XYZ file of C-alpha atoms in Angstrom:
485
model
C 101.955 88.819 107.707
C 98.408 85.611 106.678
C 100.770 86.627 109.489
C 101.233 90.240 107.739
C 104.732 91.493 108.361
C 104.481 94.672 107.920
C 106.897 96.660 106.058
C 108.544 97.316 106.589
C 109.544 98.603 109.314
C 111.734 100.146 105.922
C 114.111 103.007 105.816
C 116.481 104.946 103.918
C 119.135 107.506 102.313
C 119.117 111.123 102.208
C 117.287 113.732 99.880
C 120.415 115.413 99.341
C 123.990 114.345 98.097
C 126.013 113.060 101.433
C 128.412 113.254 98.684
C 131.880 115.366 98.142
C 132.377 118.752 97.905
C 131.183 119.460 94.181
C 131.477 123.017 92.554
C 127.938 124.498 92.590
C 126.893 126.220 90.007
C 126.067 130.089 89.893
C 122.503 130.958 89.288
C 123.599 131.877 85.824
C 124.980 128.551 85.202
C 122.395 125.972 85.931
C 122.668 124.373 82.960
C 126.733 123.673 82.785
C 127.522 120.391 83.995
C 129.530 120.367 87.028
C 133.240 119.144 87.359
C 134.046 116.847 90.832
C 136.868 118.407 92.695
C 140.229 116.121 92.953
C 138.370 113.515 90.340
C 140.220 112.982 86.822
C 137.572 113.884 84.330
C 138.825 112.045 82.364
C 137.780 108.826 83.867
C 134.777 106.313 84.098
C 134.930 107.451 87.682
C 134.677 110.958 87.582
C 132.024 111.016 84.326
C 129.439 108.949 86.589
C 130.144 111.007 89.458
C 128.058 114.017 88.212
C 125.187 111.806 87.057
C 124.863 109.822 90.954
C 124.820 113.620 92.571
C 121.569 114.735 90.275
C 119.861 111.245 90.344
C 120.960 111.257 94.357
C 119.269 114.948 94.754
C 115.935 114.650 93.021
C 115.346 110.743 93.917
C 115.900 112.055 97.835
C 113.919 115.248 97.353
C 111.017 113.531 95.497
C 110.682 109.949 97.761
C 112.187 111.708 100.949
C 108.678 112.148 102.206
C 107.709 108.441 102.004
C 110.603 107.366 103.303
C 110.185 109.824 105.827
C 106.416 108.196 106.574
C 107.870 105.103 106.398
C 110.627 105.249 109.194
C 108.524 107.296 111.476
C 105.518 104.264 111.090
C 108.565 101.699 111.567
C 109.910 103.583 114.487
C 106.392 103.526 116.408
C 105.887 99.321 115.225
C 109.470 98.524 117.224
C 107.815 99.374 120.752
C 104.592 96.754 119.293
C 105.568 94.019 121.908
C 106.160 96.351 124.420
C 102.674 98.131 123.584
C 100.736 94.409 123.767
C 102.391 93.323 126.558
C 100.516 96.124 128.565
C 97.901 96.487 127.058
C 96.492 92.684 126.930
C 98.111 91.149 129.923
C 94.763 90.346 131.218
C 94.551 88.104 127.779
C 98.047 86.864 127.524
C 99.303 86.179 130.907
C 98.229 83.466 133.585
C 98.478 81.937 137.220
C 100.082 78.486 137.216
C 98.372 76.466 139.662
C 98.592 72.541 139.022
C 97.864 70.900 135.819
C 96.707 72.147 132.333
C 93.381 71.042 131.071
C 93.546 69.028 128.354
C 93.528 71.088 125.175
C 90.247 69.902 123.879
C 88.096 71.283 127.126
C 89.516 74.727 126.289
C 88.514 74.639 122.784
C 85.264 73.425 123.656
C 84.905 76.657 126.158
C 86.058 78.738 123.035
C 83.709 77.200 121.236
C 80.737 78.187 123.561
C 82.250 81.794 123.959
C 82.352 82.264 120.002
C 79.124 80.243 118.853
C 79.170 81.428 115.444
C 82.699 81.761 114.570
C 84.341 78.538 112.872
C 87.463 77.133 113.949
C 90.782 77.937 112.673
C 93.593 77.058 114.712
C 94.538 76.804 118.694
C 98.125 78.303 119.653
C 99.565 76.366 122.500
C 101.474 79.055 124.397
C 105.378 77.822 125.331
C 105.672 78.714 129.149
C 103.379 77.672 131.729
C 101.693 81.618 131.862
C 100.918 82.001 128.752
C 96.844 81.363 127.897
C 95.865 79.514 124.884
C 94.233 81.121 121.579
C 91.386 79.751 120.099
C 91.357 81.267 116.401
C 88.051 81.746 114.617
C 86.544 82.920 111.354
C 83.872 85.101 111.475
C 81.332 87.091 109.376
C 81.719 90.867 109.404
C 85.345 91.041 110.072
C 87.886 93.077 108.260
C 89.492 91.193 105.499
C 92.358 88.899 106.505
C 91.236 89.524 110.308
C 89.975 86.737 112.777
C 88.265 86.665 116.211
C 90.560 85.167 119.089
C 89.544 83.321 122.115
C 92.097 83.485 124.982
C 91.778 80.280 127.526
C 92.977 79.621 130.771
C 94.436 76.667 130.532
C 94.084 75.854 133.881
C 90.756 76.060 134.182
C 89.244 76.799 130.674
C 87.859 79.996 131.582
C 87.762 82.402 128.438
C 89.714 85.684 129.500
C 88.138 87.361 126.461
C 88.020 87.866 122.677
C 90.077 90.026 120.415
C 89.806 90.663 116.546
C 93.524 89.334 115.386
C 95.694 89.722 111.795
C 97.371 86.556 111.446
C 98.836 86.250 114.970
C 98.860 90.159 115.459
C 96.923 91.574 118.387
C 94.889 95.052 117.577
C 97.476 97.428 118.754
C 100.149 95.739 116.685
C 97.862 95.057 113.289
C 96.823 98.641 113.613
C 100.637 100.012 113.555
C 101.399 97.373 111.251
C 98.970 98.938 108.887
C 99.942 101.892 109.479
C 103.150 100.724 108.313
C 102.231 99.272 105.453
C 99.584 101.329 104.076
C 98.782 103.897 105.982
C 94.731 102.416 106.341
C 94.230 102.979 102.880
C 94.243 99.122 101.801
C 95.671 98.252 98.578
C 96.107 101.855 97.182
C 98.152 102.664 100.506
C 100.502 99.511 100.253
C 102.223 101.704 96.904
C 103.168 104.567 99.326
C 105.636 101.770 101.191
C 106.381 99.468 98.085
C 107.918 102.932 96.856
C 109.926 103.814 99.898
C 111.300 99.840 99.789
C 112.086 100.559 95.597
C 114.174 103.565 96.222
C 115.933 102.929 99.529
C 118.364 101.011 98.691
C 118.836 103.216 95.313
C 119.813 105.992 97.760
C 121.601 104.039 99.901
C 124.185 102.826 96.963
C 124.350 105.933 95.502
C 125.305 108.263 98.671
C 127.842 105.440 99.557
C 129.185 105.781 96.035
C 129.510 109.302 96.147
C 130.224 109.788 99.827
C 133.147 107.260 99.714
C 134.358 108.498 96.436
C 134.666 112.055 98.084
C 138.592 112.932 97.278
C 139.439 114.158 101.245
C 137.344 110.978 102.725
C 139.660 108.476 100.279
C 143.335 110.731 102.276
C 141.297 110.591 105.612
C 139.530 107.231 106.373
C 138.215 108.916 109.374
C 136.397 110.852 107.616
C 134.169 108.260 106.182
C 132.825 107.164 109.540
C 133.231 109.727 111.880
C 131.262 113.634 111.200
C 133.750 115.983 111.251
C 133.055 118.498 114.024
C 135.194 120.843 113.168
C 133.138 121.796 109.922
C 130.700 124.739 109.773
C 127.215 124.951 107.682
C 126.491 122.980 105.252
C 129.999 120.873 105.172
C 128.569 119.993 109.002
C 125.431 119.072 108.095
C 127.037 117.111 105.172
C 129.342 115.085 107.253
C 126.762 113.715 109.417
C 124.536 112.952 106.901
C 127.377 110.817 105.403
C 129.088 109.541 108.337
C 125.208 108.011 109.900
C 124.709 106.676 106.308
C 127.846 104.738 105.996
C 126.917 103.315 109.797
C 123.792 102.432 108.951
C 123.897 101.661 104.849
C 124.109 97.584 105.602
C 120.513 97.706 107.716
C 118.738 99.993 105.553
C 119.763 97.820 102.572
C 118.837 94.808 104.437
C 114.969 96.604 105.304
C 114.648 97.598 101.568
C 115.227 93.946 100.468
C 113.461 92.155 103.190
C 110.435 94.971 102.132
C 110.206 94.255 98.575
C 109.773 90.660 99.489
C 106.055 91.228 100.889
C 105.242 94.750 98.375
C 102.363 94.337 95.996
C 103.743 94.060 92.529
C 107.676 93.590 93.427
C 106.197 91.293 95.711
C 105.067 88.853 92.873
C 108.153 89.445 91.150
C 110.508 88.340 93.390
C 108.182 85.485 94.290
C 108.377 84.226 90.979
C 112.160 84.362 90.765
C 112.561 82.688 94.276
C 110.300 79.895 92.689
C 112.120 79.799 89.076
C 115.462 79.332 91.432
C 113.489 76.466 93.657
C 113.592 78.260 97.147
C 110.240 78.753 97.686
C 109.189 78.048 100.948
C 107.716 74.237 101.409
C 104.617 73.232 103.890
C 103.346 69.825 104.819
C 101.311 68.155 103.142
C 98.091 67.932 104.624
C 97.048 64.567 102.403
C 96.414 61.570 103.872
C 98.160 58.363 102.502
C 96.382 54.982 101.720
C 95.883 53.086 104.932
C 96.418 49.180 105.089
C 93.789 46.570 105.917
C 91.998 47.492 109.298
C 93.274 50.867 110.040
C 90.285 53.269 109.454
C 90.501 54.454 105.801
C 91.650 58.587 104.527
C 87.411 59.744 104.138
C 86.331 57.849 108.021
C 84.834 60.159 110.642
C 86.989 58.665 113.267
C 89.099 61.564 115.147
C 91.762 60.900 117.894
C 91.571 64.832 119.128
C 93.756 67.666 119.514
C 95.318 66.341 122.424
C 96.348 63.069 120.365
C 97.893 65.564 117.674
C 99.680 67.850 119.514
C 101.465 64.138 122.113
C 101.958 62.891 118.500
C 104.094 66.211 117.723
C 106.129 66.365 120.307
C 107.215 63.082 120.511
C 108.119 63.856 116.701
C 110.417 66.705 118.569
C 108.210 69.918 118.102
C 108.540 72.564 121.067
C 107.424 75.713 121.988
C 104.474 77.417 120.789
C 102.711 74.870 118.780
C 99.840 75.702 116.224
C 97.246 73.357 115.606
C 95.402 73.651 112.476
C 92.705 70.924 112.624
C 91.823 69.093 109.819
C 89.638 71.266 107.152
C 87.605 68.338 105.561
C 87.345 65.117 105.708
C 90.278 62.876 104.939
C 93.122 65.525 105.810
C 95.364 65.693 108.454
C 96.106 67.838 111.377
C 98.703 70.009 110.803
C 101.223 71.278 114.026
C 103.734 73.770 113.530
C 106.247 75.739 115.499
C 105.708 79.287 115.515
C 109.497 80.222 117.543
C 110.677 83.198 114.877
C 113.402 84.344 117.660
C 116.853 82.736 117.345
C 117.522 80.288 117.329
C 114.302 79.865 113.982
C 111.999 76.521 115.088
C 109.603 76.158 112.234
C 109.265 72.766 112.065
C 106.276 70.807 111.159
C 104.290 67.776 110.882
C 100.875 66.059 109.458
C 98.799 63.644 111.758
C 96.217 61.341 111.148
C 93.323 61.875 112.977
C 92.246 58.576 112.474
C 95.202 57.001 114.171
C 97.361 59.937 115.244
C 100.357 59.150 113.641
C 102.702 61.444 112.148
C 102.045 60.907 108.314
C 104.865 63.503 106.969
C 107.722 65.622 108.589
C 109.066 69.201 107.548
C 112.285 70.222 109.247
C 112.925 74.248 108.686
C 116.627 72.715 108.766
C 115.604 71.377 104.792
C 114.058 74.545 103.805
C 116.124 76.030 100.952
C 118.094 78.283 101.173
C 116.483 81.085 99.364
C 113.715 80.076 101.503
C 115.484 80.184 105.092
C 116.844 83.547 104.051
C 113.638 85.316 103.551
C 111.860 83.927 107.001
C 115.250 85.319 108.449
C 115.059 88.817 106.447
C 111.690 89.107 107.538
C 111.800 88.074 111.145
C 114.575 90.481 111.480
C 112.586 93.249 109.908
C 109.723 92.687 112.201
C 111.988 92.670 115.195
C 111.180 89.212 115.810
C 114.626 87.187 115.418
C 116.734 88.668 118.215
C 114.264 90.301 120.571
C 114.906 93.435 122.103
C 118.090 93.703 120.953
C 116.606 93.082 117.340
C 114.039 96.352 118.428
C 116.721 98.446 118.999
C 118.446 98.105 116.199
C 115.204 98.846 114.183
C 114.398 101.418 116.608
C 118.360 103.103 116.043
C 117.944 102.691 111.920
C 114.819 104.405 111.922
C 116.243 107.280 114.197
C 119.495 107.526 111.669
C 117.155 107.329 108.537
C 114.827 110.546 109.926
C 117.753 112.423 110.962
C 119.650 112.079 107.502
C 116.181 112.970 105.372
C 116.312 116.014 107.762
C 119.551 116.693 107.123
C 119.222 116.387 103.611
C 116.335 118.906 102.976
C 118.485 121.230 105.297
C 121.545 120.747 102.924
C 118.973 121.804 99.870
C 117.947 124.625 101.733
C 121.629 126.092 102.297
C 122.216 125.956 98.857
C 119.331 128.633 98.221
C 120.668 131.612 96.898
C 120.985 134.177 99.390
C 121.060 137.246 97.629
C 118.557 137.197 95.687
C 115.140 138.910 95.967
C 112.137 136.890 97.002
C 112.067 133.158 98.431
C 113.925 130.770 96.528
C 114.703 126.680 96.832
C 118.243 125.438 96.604
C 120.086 125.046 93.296
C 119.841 121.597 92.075
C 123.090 119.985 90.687
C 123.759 120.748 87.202
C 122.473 118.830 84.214
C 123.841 117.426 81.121
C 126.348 115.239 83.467
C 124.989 112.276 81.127
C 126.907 113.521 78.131
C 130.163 112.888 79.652
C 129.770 109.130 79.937
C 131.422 106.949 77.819
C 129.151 104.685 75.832
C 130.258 101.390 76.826
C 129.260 102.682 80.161
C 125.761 104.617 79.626
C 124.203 101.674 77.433
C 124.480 98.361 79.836
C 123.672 100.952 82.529
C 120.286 101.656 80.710
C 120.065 98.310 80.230
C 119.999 97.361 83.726
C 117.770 100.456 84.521
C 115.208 98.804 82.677
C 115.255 95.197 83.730
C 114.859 96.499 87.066
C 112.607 98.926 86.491
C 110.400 96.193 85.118
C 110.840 93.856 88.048
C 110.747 96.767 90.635
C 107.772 99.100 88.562
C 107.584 101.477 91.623
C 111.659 102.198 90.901
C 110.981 102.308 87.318
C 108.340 104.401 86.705
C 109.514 107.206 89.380
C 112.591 107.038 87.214
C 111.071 107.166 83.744
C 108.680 110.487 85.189
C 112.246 111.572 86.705
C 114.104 111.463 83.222
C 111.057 113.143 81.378
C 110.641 115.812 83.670
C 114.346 116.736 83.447
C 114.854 116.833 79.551
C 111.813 118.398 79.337
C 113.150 120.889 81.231
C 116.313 121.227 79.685
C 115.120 121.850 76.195
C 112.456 124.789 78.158
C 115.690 126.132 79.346
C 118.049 125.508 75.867
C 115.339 127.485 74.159
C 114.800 130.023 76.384
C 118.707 130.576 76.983
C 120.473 128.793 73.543
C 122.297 126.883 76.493
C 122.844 123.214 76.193
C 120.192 121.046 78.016
């Protein structure tokens, strides 16, 4: 999100298993592993089953509370265009009345309203009441903030200043980094690079067990509707799976679109998008050799933004139109779209500002794919690509994610033993369930573990503390009871 997206608006599974109906064990028996009910145990199927409950459990009671953070931080961020909208109309909103001043006048009246600040860009609003933003850099901002200049266009009178993030007005940069990091900077951005690593863990593994349940596979109803008729914890469980299942596709969709901006996944998936050549493109801003009498790439001669912005239109740009002038001598103008709703316009061009002519074209239509599919994942995680109704859905997966994290501790809690003295947490499902899988199973599955642990190292080290914790555990327990670990 230069333009910061922020995460992830990201979200979710459950702490707890929104899985079947599996045997629990008695206090006595903690360390037994636990048989599925209705699933041959003989089978692939029923060995893993075991495994995806305890890995399910402790991955949901350990990251629960940052995914808990994190849809709670996402849920505020929806209402950010809302929040702007009322609290910088004065900034963002206009009186028509005739004819805009030409583009350059308002800069200049920028200029004089931010004397120290050096130009950046000017945002050409779309509709006849939006102002204009001057963007300048500035000593003793924030890092990655800027100081913007909102212009009446129709008279050039500055309606005031604002410190901006990217194109991000306070109120939405501050939930944004909220979001993201929760104002602690770098350290903070692990907290929802963690969330983003596990959702979609969660998310596959309580639709595996969920949809593997032996009464949901005779009732299809079951698998998307709670059952109301159930009591306790079977309640609590069947909304917990049933608001998964609705929601599973989304939350995957936030986890991925997430990852794509985290700090070290981040780079990871960067560099795989670039090995597979869908990195996204940008004009060149390099001028090309000029023939005899046109002035040549270094000359001091400048056309204007007016010039640049006529020269970009006619080359079929529309909407809101960023200007970036040139940056040094001999380089080009550069005017973008900046329309994230759908339909995406992101198109692009390079003019001279010796002549203003448009010296190179970038259509988003020839973006590749890979690239087109990450300004979509991450518009639509913003709530940028279908407006309100884009909001809402954000607003609805948050909502689901909160209630089944709830839900989940609550299903841990009724599994507390209830007769016995003192206070005491709910029984977690019982180990050893790795021992029953076969080996042509267990190996490529540690395998993969790995390779994504290495590409994803906020999934993989959780895990690897995960998996010490537990045999270290067991053996405690072998020795202490000569049971199996």
């Amino acid at each position: 999100m230069s333009e910061s997206p922020p995460l992830p608006d990201a979200p979710v599974t459950p702490p707890s298993s929104a899985a079947a109906e599996v045997v629990p064990p008695r206090s006595g028996d903690v360390t037994k592993p636990v048989t599925a009910t209705g699933a041959g145990s003989g089978t692939t199927r029923a060995s893993l089953r075991p495994l995806l409950l305890r890995l399910h459990f402790y991955a949901g009671v350990v990251v629960g509370p940052f995914l808990l953070v994190a849809a709670v931080t996402g849920l505020a961020y929806t209402a950010a265009p809302q929040i702007e909208s009322v609290l910088y109309e004065h900034e963002l909103k206009v009186t028509p009345r005739g004819s805009a001043e030409p583009l350059a006048e308002q800069v200049a009246a920028a200029e004089r309203a931010v004397p120290d600040g050096t130009l950046l860009s000017v945002t050409k609003g779309a509709g006849p009441t939006d102002s204009t933003r001057v963007t300048f850099g500035k000593d003793g901002l924030a890092e990655g903030y800027t100081l913007t200049a909102f212009v009446d266009p129709y008279d050039h009178e500055v309606l005031g200043t604002l410190e901006t993030f990217g194109q991000w007005l306070p109120a939405r940069a501050w939930l944004d980094d909220l979001h993201r990091n929760l104002h602690l900077g770098e350290f903070g951005r692990n907290y929802s690079e963690l969330a983003a690593s596990w959702l979609w863990v969660e998310v596959l593994g309580g639709l595996a067990l969920w949809a593997g349940t032996p009464r949901n596979r005779q009732r299809l109803r079951r698998l998307v509707v709670p059952d109301g008729g159930a009591k306790g914890r079977r309640r609590t469980m069947s909304w917990h799976g049933a608001v998964g299942l609705w929601a599973s596709v989304g939350l995957l969709g936030l986890s991925a679109t997430g990852l794509t901006w985290s700090g070290h996944a981040g780079a990871s998936i960067g560099e795989v998008q670039d090995a597979l050549g869908g990195s996204t493109p940008a004009v060149s801003t390099a001028l090309p050799a000029v023939g005899s009498g046109k002035e040549d790439a270094g000359g001091t001669k400048d056309v204007g933004i007016d010039a640049a912005v006529a020269a970009a239109q006619d080359a079929g740009l529309r909407g809101v139109l960023v200007v970036t002038p040139p940056s040094e001598a001999g380089t080009a103008y550069v005017v973008k779209e900046n329309t994230r709703s759908w339909p995406v316009r992101q198109d692009s061009v390079a003019v001279a500002p010796a002549t203003g002519e448009v010296t190179q074209t970038l259509r988003f239509d020839d973006f590749p794919v890979l690239a087109k599919l990450t300004s979509w994942g991450i518009n639509a995680h913003m709530g940028l690509l279908f407006g309100l109704v884009n909001q809402i859905v954000l607003a609805l997966l948050a909502i689901g994610l909160i209630a089944m994290i709830l839900w989940g501790y609550r299903m841990w809690w009724l599994r507390r033993p209830t007769r016995s003295e003192g206070f005491a947490l709910g029984r977690a499902p019982a180990r050893g369930a790795w021992r029953r899988i076969p080996g042509r199973v267990l190996a490529p599955a540690l395998v993969l573990a790995a390779v994504i642990g290495y590409y994803l190292p906020l999934f993989g080290l959780p895990l690897l503390v995960f998996l010490v914790v537990d045999v270290t555990v067991g053996v405690v327990l072998r020795r202490g009871t000569g049971a199996g670990a």
